[in-house]
Coordinates of C-alpha atoms and ligand atoms in Angstrom, one line a residue:
X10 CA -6.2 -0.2 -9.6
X11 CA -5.8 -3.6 -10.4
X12 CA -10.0 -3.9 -9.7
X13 CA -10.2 -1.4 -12.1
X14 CA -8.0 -2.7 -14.7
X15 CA -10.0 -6.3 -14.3
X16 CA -13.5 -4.3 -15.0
X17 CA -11.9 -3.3 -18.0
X18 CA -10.4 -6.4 -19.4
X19 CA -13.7 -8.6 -18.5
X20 CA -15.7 -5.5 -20.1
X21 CA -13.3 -6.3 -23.6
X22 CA -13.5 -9.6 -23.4
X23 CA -17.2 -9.8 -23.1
X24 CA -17.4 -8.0 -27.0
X25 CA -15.7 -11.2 -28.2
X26 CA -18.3 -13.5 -27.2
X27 CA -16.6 -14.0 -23.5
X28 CA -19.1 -14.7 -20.4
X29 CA -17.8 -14.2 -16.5
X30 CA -17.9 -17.5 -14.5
X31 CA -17.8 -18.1 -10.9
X32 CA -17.3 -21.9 -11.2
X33 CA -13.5 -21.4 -12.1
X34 CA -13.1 -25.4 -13.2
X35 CA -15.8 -24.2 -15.6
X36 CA -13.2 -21.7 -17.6
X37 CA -12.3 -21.8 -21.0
X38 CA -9.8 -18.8 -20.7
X39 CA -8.5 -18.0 -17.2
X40 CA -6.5 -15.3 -16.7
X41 CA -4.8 -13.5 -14.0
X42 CA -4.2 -10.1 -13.2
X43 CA -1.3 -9.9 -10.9
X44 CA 0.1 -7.5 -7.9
X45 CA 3.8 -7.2 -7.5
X46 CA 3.7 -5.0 -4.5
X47 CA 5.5 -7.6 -2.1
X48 CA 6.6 -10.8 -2.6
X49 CA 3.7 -12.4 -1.1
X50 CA 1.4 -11.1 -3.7
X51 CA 4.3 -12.2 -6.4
X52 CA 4.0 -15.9 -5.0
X53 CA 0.5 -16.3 -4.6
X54 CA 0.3 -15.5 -8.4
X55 CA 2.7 -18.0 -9.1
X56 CA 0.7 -21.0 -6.9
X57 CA -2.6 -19.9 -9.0
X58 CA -0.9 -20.5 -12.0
X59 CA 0.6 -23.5 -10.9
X60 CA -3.0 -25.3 -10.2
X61 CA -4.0 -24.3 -13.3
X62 CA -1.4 -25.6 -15.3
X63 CA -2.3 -28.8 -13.8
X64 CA -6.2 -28.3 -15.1
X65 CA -4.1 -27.5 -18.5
X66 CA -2.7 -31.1 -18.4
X67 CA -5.7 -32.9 -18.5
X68 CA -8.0 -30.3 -20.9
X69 CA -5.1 -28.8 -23.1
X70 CA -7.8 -26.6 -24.6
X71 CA -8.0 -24.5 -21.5
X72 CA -6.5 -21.0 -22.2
X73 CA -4.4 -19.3 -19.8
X74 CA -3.0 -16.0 -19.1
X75 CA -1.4 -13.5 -16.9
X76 CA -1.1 -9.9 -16.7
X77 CA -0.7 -6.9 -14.2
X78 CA 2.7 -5.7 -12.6
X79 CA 3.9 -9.6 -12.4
X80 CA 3.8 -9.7 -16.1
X81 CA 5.1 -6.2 -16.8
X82 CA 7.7 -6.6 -14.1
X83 CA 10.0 -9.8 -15.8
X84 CA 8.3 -11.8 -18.8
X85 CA 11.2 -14.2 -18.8
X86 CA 10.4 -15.4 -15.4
X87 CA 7.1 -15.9 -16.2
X88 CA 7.7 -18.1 -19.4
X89 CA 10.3 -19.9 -17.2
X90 CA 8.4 -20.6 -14.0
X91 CA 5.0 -21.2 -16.1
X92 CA 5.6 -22.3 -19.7
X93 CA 2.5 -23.5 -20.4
X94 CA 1.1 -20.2 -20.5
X95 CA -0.6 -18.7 -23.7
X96 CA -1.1 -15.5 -22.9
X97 CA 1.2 -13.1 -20.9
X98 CA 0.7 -9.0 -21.3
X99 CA 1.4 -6.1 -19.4
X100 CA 0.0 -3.3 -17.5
X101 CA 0.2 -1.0 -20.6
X102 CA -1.3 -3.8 -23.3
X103 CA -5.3 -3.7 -21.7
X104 CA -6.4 -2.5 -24.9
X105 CA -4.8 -4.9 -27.1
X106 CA -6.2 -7.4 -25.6
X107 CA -9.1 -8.3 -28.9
X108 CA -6.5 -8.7 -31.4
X109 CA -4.2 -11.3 -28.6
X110 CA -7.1 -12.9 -28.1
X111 CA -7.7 -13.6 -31.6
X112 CA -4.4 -14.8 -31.8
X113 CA -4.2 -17.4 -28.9
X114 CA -7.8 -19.0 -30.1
X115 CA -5.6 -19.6 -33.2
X116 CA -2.9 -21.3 -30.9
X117 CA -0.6 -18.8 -30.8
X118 CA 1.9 -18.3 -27.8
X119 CA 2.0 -14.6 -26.9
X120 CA 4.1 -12.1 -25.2
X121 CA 3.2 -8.6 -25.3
X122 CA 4.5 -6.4 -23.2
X123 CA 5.1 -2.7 -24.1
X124 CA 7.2 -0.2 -22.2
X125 CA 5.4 2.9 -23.3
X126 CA 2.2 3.9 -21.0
X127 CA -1.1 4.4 -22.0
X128 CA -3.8 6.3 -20.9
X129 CA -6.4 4.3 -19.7
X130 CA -9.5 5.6 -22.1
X131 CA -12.7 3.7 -22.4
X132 CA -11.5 3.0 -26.4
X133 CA -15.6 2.2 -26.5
X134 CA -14.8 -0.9 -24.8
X135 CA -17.4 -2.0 -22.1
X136 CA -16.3 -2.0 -18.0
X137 CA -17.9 -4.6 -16.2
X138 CA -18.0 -3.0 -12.9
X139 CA -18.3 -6.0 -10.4
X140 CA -19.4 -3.6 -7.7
X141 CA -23.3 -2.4 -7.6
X142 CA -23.1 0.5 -6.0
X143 CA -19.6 1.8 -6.0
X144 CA -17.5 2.2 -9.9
X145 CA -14.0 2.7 -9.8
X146 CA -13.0 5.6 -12.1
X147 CA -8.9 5.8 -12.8
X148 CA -7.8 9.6 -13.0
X149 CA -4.3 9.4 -13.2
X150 CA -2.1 6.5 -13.5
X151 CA 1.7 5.5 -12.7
X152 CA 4.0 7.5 -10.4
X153 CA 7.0 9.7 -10.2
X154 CA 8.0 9.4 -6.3
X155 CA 10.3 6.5 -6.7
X156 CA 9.8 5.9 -2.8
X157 CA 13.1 3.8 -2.7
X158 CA 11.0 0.4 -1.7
X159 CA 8.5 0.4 -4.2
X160 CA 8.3 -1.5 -7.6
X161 CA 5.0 0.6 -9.0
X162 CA 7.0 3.3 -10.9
X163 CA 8.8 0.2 -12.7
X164 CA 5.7 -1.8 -13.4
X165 CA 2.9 1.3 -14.0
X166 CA 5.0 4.2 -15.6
X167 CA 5.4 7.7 -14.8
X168 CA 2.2 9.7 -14.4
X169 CA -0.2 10.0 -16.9
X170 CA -3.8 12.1 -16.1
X171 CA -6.9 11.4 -18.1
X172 CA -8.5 14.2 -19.6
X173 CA -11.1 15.6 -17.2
X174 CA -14.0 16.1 -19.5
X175 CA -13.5 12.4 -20.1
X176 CA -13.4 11.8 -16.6
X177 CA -16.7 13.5 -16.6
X178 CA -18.8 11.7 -19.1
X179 CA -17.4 8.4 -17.1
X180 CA -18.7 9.8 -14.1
X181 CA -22.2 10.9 -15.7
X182 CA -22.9 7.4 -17.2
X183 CA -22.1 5.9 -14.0
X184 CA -24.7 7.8 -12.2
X185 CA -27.1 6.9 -15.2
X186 CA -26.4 2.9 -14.2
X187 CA -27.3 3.9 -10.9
X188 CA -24.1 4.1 -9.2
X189 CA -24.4 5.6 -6.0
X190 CA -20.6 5.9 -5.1
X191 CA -17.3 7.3 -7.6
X192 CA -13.7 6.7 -6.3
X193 CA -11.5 8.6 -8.4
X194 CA -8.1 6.1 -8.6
X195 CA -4.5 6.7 -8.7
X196 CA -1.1 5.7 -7.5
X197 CA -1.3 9.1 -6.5
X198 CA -4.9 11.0 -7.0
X199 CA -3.7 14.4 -5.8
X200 CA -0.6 14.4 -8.5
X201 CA -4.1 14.4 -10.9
X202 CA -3.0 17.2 -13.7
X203 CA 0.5 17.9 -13.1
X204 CA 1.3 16.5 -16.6
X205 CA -1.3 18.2 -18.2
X206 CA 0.1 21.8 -18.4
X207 CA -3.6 23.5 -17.3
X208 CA -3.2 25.3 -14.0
X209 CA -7.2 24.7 -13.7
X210 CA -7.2 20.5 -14.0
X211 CA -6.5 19.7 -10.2
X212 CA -8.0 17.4 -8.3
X213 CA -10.0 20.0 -6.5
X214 CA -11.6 21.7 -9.3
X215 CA -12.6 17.6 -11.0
X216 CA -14.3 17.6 -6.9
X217 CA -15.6 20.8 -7.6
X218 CA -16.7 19.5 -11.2
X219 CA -18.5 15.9 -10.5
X220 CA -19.8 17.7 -7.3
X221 CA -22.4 19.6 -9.5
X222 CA -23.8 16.5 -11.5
X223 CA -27.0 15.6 -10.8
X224 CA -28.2 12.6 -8.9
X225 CA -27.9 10.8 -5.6
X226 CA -24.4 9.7 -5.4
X227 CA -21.2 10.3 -3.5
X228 CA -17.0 10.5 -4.2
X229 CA -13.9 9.2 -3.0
X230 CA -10.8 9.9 -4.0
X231 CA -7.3 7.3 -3.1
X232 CA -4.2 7.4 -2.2
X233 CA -3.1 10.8 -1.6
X234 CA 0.6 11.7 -1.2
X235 CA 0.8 13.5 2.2
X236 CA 3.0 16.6 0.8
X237 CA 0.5 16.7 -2.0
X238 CA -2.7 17.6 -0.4
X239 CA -2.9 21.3 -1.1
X240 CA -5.0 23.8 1.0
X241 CA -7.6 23.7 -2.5
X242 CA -7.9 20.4 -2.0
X243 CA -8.9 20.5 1.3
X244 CA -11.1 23.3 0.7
X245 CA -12.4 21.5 -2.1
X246 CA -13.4 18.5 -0.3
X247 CA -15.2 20.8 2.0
X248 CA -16.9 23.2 -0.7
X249 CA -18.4 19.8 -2.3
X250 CA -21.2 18.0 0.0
X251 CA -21.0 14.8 -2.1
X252 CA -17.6 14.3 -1.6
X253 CA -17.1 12.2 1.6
X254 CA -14.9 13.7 4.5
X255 CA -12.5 11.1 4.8
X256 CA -8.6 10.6 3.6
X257 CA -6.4 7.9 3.1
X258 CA -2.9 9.5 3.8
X259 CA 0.2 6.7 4.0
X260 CA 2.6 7.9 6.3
X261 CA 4.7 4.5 6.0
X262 CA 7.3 5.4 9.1
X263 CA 7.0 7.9 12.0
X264 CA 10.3 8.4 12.0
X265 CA 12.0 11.3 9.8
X266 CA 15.3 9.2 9.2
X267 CA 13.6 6.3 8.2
X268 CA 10.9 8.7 6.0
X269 CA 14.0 10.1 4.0
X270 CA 15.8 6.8 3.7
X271 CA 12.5 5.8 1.9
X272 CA 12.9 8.7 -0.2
X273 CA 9.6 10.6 0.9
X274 CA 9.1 13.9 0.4
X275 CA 7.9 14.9 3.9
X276 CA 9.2 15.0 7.4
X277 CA 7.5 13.1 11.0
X278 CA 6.6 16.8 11.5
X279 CA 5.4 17.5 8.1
X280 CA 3.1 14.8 8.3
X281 CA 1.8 15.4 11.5
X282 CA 1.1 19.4 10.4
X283 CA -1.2 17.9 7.4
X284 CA -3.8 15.4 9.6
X285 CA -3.9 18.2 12.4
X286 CA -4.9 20.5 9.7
X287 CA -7.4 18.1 7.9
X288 CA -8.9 17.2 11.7
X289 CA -9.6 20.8 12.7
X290 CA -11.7 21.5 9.6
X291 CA -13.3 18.2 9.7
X292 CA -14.4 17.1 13.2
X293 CA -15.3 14.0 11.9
X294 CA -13.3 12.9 9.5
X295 CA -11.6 9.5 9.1
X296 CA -7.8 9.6 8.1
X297 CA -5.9 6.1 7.3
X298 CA -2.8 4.9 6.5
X299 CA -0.4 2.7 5.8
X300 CA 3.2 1.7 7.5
X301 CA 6.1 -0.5 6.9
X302 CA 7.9 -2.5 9.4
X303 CA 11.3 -3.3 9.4
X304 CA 12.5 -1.6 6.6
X305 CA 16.3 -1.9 5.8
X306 CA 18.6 -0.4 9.0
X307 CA 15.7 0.5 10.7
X308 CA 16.6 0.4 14.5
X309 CA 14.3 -0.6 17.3
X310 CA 13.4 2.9 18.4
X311 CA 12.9 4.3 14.5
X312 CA 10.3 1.4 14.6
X313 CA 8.3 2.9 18.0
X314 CA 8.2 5.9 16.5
X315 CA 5.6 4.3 14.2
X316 CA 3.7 3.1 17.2
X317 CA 3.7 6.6 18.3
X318 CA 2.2 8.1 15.5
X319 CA -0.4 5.8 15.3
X320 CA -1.1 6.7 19.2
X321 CA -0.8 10.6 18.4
X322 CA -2.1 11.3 15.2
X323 CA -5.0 9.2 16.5
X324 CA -5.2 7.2 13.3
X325 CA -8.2 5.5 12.4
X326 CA -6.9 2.4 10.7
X327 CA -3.9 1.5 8.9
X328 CA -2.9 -0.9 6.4
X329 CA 0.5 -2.8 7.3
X330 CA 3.0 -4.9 5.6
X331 CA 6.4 -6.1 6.9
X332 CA 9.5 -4.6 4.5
X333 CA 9.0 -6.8 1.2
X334 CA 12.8 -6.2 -1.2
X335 CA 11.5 -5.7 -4.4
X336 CA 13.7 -5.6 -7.5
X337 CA 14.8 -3.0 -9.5
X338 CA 14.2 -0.5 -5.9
X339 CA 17.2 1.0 -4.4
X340 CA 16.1 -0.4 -1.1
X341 CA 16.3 -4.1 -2.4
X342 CA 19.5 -3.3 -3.0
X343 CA 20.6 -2.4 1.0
X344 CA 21.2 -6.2 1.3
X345 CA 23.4 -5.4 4.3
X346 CA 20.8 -3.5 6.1
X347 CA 18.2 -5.9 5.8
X348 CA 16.5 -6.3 9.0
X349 CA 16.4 -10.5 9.8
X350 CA 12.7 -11.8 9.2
X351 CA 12.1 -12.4 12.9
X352 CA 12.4 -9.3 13.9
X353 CA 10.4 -7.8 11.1
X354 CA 7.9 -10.2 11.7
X355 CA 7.6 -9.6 15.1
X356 CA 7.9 -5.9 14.8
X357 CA 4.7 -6.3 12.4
X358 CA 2.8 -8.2 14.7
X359 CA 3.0 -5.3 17.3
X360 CA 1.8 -2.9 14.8
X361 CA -0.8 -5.3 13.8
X362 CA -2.0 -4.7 17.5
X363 CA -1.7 -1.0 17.7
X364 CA -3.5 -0.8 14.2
X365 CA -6.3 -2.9 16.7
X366 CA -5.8 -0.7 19.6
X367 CA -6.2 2.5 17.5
X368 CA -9.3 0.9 15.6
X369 CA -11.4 0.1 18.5
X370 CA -10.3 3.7 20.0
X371 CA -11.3 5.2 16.7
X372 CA -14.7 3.1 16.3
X373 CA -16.0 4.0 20.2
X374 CA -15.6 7.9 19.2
X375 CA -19.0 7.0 16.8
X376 CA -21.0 5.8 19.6
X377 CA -24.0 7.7 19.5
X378 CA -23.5 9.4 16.8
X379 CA -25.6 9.3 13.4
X380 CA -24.0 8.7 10.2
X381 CA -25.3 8.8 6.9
X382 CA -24.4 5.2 5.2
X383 CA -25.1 3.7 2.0
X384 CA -26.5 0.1 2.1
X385 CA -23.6 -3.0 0.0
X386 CA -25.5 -5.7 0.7
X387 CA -28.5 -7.2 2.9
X388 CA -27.7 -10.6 4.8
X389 CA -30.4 -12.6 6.8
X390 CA -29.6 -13.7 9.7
X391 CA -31.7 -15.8 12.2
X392 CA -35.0 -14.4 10.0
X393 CA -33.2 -10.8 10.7
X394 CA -32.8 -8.9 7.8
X395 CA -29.1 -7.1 8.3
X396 CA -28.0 -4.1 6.2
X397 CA -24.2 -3.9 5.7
X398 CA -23.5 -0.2 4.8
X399 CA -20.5 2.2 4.0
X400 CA -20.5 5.6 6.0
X401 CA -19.0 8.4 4.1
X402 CA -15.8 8.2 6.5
X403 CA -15.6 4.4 5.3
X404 CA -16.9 3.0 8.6
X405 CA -19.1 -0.1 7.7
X406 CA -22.0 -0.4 9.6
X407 CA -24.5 -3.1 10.3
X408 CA -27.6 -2.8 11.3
X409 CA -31.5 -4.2 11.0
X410 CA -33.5 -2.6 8.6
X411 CA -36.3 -4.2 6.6
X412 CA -37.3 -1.1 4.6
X413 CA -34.1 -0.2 2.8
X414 CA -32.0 -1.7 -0.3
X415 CA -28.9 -1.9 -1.8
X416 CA -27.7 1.7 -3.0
X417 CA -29.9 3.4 -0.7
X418 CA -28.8 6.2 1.6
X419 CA -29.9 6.4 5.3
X420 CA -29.3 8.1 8.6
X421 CA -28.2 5.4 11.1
X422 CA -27.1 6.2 15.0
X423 CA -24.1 4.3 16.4
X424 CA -25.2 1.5 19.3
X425 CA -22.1 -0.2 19.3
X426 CA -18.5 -0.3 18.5
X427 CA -16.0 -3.4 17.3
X428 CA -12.4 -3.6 16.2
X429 CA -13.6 -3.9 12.4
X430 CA -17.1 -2.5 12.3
X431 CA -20.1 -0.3 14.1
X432 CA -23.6 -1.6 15.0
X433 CA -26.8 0.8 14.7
X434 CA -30.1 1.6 14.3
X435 CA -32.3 3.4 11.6
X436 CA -32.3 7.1 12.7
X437 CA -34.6 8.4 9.8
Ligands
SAH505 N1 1.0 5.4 -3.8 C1 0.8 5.1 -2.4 C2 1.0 3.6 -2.1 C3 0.9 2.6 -3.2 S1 1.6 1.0 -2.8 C4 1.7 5.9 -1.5 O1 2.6 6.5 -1.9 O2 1.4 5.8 -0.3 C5 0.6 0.5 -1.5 C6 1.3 0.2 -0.2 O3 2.1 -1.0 -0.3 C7 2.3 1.3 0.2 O4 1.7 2.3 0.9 C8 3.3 0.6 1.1 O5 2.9 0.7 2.5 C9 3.2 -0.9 0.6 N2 4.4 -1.3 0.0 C10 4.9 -0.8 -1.2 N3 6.1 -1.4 -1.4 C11 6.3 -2.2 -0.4 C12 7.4 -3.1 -0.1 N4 8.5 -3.2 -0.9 N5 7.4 -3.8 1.1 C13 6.3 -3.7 1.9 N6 5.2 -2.9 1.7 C14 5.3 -2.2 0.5
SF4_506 FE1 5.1 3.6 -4.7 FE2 6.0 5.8 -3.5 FE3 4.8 5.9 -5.9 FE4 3.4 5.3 -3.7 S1 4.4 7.2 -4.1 S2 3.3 4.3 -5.7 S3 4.8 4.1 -2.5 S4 6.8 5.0 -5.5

C-alpha cells in the first residue's frame, strides 16, 4: 500500500515540474513515506530523517517532508523529534499534496493532517508506477478488524471500496502501458464492497470483471482475511484463468487462545478448514502467511503451536515479525503480559527457521514441474544471460534464456530448488 501511495505522490508531484532522482544527495525535495507497523519501521523513519536534517544544515534550501502512517499516527512527535521539517501530511492528505507544495516553495511550515478518509481516486493525477511489468491498483482501503495489536485501523481508517467501474478503466489503461501483471490492494482485499451496499460488487465478481479484458496479463489480489474468503471467491479465482492460483492468507498464531486474544475472527480449526479447502481445488496452489512471535502472555506451548501449523498446513512461506506494542492497540496496553525481548527474540529466530524448513520443503515439490512465469528483469552473468521471473504462485524463477524479455510470458520446467528461489529451463 505504501508502494502504491508513493506511485501516486511521485505521479502529483511530477505535474509541478518535479523529476524522480536516484542520487538522493542530488534532492531538492525529499520526502518520506513512512510505515508504522512496528517499531522498527517507526525508527528507521526517524534515522532517515535525521541524516537529512544534517544535509538540511549545510543547504537550508533542501525541502523535506514526511508522510504515511508515521505522520498520521502523532504529528507532535514528528515536529518534536524532527523540527526542521517542512512538510509533514497524512495518509488521508495524498491529494492535497499541489496546493502544500505550493506553500512550502513559499517557505511555509506545514502540517496537514486530516482525520476523515478518502478514497483513493486517480483525481486526473499521473501514477508513476516504478514497476515495469506489475501496477499496483488499491481497491479498498483501511480496516475494520481492530486485530488488538495492530495500529493500521488508527492510521488508514475504516474501509472504504473504490468504485469498480473505476477500478476497471485503471485496470484497462494499465494493460494499454503494457502491464502484464494487476494486484488488486487492500488491508483487506476480500472486505472489497462491504461498504458499498451492492450485493454484486465483491471481490469475485471485480475477478470475474478484469478477467474478460483483453490482452496478455495476469491478477493478484493481497491480503485476504482468512474468515473472509467466501466459497465465490474461490470459485471465482478458479472461473478466471488470468487470475493466478495463489493466496496470501495471515494466520498470525496457531493457537486459538492466542488467535482470540488478538481479536481474530477465526479459530486454529477455522483456519485450517479454509487452506485444506483452497489446496483440494488447487493442486498447485501457493498459500502464505504471516505470524507473530511472542505476543503478550503467550506461553511456550501457544508459541509451538505456530511451528505446527506451519509443519501441517504445509505453508509455503511466511512473513514473521517478533510482537512489536504499538500505541493506541489494546495489546500495547497488556504491559504486564509482555513477553521479555529474549525470549521473543529467540522464539522468532525458531520461526525464522521453520519459515526456512517449510520453504525449501515447499520449493522441492516444483521440481520437475513447468510453470508458466513472467520475466522482471534479465541479469548477465559470466556472459550468461539470466531471466529472473515471477510464476503465477509467486515462485521466482531463474533461468537462461536469450530469447525472451522483460514482460514476457513463458513455460519453464523446475531443475532445481533453493530456500528462496527455483532454477529452470525454457520448456516452450
Ligand atoms: N491486514 C493484514 C495484515 C496487515 S499488517 C491481516 O489482517 O493479516 C501486516 C502484518 O504485520 C500483519 O499480518 C502482522 O503479522 C504484522 N503486524 C501487525 N502489527 C504488528 C505488531 N504490533 N507487531 C508485530 N507484527 C505486527
Ligand atoms: Fe491490522 Fe487486523 Fe486490520 Fe490486518 S485485519 S490491518 S492485522 S487490524
Amino acid at each position: 500500500m505504501n508502494k502504491s501511495d508513493s506511485e501516486r505522490i511521485s505521479g502529483i508531484l511530477s505535474h509541478f515540474g518535479y523529476e524522480e532522482t536516484d542520487k538522493e544527495k542530488e534532492a531538492d525535495l525529499l520526502i518520506i513515506n513512512t510505515c508504522s507497523i512496528r517499531q522498527l519501521s517507526e525508527d528507521k523513519a526517524y534515522s532517515k530523517l535525521g541524516v537529512w536534517g544534517k544535509r538540511k544544515r549545510n543547504n537550508p534550501n533542501i525541502k523535506i517532508g514526511i508522510c504515511g502512517c508515521v505522520a498520521q499516527q502523532d504529528k507532535d512527535k514528528v515536529r518534536k523529534r524532527a523540527p526542521y521539517v517542512d512538510l509533514v501530511f497524512g495518509t488521508h492528505n495524498i491529494y492535497e499534496l499541489p496546493n502544500l507544495i505550493k506553500r512550502i516553495e513559499n517557505n511555509e511550515k506545514i502540517c496537514a493532517i486530516k482525520n476523515t478518509p478518502v478514497i483513493c481516486d486517480q483525481n486526473n493525477f499521473k501514477i508513476e508506477r516504478k514497476d515495469s511489468v506489475n501496477a499496483w491498483i488499491p481497491i479498498i482501503e483501511g480496516c475494520n478488524n481492530f486485530c488488538t495489536y495492530c495500529v493500521v485501523p488508527f492510521t488508514r481508517g475504516r474501509e472504504r471500496s473504490r468504485d469498480m467501474n473505476e477500478i476497471v478503466k485503471e485496470a484497462e489503461n494499465i494493460i494499454k502501458e503494457g502491464f502484464k501483471e494487476i494486484t488488486l490492494l487492500g488491508q483487506n482485499v476480500d472486505s472489497y464492497g462491504k461498504d458499498l451496499n451492492d450485493k454484486n460488487i465483491t471481490l469475485a465478481n471485480l475477478l470475474r470483471k478484469l478477467n474478460k479484458l483483453k490482452g496478455d496479463f495476469r491478477i493478484r489480489f493481497v491480503t485476504s482475511y482468512p474468515s473472509d474468503i467466501t466459497d465465490d471467491l474461490i470459485n471465482a479465482a478458479d472461473e478466471c484463468e488470468k487470475v493466478c492460483k495463489y493466496f496470501h492468507i495471515p494466520m498470525q498464531s496457531g493457537n486459538s487462545r492466542i488467535l482470540k486474544e488478538m481479536n481474530r475472527r477465526y479459530t486454529k480449526e477455522e483456519y485450517y478448514a479454509i487452506v485444506k479447502k483452497i489446496r483440494e481445488r488447487f493442486p498447485l496452489v501457493t498459500i502464505t502467511s504471516d505470524f507473530i512471535a511472542g505476543f503478550p502472555g503467550e506461553t511456550e506451548e501457544e508459541f509451538q503451536d505456530t511451528l505446527s501449523a506451519i509443519d501441517e498446513l504445509e505453508l509455503d512461506y511466511s512473513n514473521t515479525a517478533a510482537y512489536s506494542p504499538r500505541e493506541f492497540t489494546k495489546a500495547g496496553k497488556m504491559t504486564d503480559k509482555f513477553i521479555p525481548e529474549n525470549i521473543k527474540y529467540e522464539r522468532l529466530e525458531r520461526l525464522n527457521e521453520k519459515n526456512k524448513e517449510a520453504c525449501i520443503k515447499s520449493n522441492k515439490k516444483f521440481i520437475g514441474k513447468i510453470l508458466n512465469v513472467l520475466v522482471e528483469n534479465i541479469t548477465l552473468k559470466n556472459g550468461k544471460r539470466i531471466l529472473n521471473a515471477r510464476a503465477g504462485n509467486n515462485k521466482i524463477v531463474h533461468f537462461e534464456d536469450n530469447s525472451k524479455n522483460i514482460g514476457d510470458f513463458t513455460n519453464v520446467k523446475i531443475t532445481k530448488a533453493q530456500t528462496w528461489c527455483l532454477y529452470g529451463e525454457p520448456a516452450d
